[in-house]
Amino acid sequence: MTPLLEVKNLTRVFGGLTAVGDLTFHVDSGEIVGLIGPNGAGKTTCFNLLAGALRPTSGSVFFKGKDVTGRKSHQMCKLGLTRTFQVVQPFPDITALENVMIGAFVRHGSTGAAEAKAREVLDVVGIGHKADVLGRDLTLMELKRLEIGKGLATEPDLLLLDEVAAGLTPVEIDDILALVRRLNSEGMTFLVVEHVMKVIMNLSHRIVVLNFGSQIAEGTPAEISKNPAVLDAYLGEEEYVA
Amino acid sequence: MRRYREFLIPVVVFGLAGFLPLFLKTYYVHIGILILIWAYLATSWNILGGYAGQHSLGHGLYMGIGAYASTYLALNFGLTPWVGMFVGMAFAAAAGWFVGYATFRYGLKGAYFALVTIALAEAAVYVVSNWKAMGGAAGLEVKYLGTNPFMMQFDGKLPYFYIILVMTLLAVLTAQWLNRRRFGYRLIAVRENEEAAEAMGVNTLGTKINANVLSAVMTAAGGTFFAQYFTYVGPRVVFGEMVSVQILLFAIIGGLGTVWGPLVGAVILVPVAEIARAELGTQFQGAHLLLYGGVLVFTMLFMPKGIVGLVKSVRSRIWKTPDDSVSAPAPEGGAS
Ligand SMILES: Nc1ncnc2c1ncn2[C@@H]1O[C@H](COP(=O)(O)OP(=O)(O)O)[C@@H](O)[C@H]1O
Ligand SMILES: [Mg+2]
């Protein structure tokens, strides 16, 4: 079976800096794959490349067996690959419901259908009662949920989550993890970037470790937590001790 | 029937406005026509500037194209302006597409987009001023025919009033329609956060270009009406910066990205400006311009969402209703 997402020798250079270098990995349908690495390792850049927000310097991306290298963001979204942002990106001057409707319009042409889908999604991410609140008036926790909701509303096959746990309390993190697991059990595939080691170890079926833009390890959470190269990369960053 | 309820309020409001001239002196009908011209143009601009958040400062370009196209075709080929209007709209569509592509394709935003649109409208003033067939700097005069409905010419003011009333109604209905349609939501998404919009499947480049084309096409029709009413087109009169600036003034003051804002802005400001011009015009030329500037600064400082935005926030504070654009298609809708 061809993987849902296949990344081959993906490289992105900024000036002299190789943010992502020769990165190769894949994501199978139904998986939750974690993408980890110290700050500046190239995780967000990788997401930007996969989602079409940046063009790769070289290398290629295959999605559902199709070469999609260099496609634009909105095209990737239509194909079924949607990303969320590390720094939440709400539409501030419209309501939470309307925020999510923008995503729902990808698969639904009529306003009524998009609105129905958006209400359903708001309930799924647990902010149904905030439907009429403006984006600018939501709390960080609500914005994090909205960010996931905006992605879900596009009905992706693969959802890229960029540090959804950052800035949340342990209880809130558990909530979001439960949500991701449930969506995964319903068939959605995830590629998850996460800073908080506990989160990624708990959630992922498989983990890809980046350092300085290149893959330094790949394996199950148990394998990764014992991998000397990984421990070395994280040395001195105590918050990562699993 | 329920589907069309959102359009009922504009139709009723404009229907009632249609009775006004029956009670008004000719001079006030003239003021009414001026109000409607600017309301129409500002509503057209608002689709690009207010909904999509791309502040064009060169809409004189499209107004000029509309005005010149119908006037030139009527003078040289006897073509009725009713058809000439659509020819102008077609040219404006092409121009709007070109301007949109040339600017948005290269990521021009904010002040940079505004500057390029000013430059293009100014370039049009220069080109037309030096174009003999278009009358050069002297412009073109609409041939006087007396009352001739076929050529969109009338001796009295009433017919003009009703023509521009219907045009403005159509523009307001278009804005109302956008308010609850996918394209309208996408315009707002582009305005609010382009990166997020793109990530959520919105073709931001295409959306902005389409907004520019729609806005340009509507503006051009206003140009044809303007030419017929004043029976004259000159390069600076229709393409010039005064036109471009006034168009967006009413939208900003009334309320960016709202259905009624541009109309409200024009209804309040045009009469005041006309009075200032009539009373002070001789001793103090440009008094109305000073007035516009003052009101604009006041608006930006104290009510950034314009008059309609202010009314909405006061109303929601009093009644504590959630934004009504969501629960029901309210007349002002969810644009802001
Ligand atoms: N647009 C950009 N221009 C220049 N350098 C960038 C850009 N985006 C990211 N970088 C650099 O690329 C490296 C990887 O960044 P990023 O992908 O954000 O890392 P991570 O998400 O893993 O923390 C960093 O050194 C960062 O400074
Ligand atoms: Mg990052």
mmCIF file with all atom_site columns, C-alpha atoms and ligand atoms in Angstrom, chain A residues 38-45 86 162-163 193 195, ligand 2:
data_model
loop_
_atom_site.group_PDB
_atom_site.id
_atom_site.type_symbol
_atom_site.label_atom_id
_atom_site.label_alt_id
_atom_site.label_comp_id
_atom_site.label_asym_id
_atom_site.label_entity_id
_atom_site.label_seq_id
_atom_site.pdbx_PDB_ins_code
_atom_site.Cartn_x
_atom_site.Cartn_y
_atom_site.Cartn_z
_atom_site.occupancy
_atom_site.B_iso_or_equiv
_atom_site.pdbx_formal_charge
_atom_site.auth_seq_id
_atom_site.auth_comp_id
_atom_site.auth_asym_id
_atom_site.auth_atom_id
_atom_site.pdbx_PDB_model_num
ATOM   1  C  CA . PRO A 1 38  ? 14.776 20.865 19.762 1.00 0.00 ? 38  PRO A CA 1
ATOM   2  C  CA . ASN A 1 39  ? 13.772 24.459 19.106 1.00 0.00 ? 39  ASN A CA 1
ATOM   3  C  CA . GLY A 1 40  ? 14.870 25.532 15.640 1.00 0.00 ? 40  GLY A CA 1
ATOM   4  C  CA . ALA A 1 41  ? 15.201 21.949 14.412 1.00 0.00 ? 41  ALA A CA 1
ATOM   5  C  CA . GLY A 1 42  ? 13.011 22.721 11.393 1.00 0.00 ? 42  GLY A CA 1
ATOM   6  C  CA . LYS A 1 43  ? 9.638  21.293 12.434 1.00 0.00 ? 43  LYS A CA 1
ATOM   7  C  CA . THR A 1 44  ? 7.544  24.318 11.532 1.00 0.00 ? 44  THR A CA 1
ATOM   8  C  CA . THR A 1 45  ? 9.484  24.777 8.308  1.00 0.00 ? 45  THR A CA 1
ATOM   9  C  CA . GLN A 1 86  ? 1.865  27.008 16.086 1.00 0.00 ? 86  GLN A CA 1
ATOM   10 C  CA . ASP A 1 162 ? 1.818  22.329 15.245 1.00 0.00 ? 162 ASP A CA 1
ATOM   11 C  CA . GLU A 1 163 ? 2.368  22.489 19.020 1.00 0.00 ? 163 GLU A CA 1
ATOM   12 C  CA . VAL A 1 193 ? 4.721  18.531 16.106 1.00 0.00 ? 193 VAL A CA 1
ATOM   13 C  CA . HIS A 1 195 ? 7.499  20.356 22.210 1.00 0.00 ? 195 HIS A CA 1
HETATM 14 MG MG . MG  C 2 .   ? 7.991  25.512 15.452 1.00 0.00 ? 2   MG  C MG 1
#
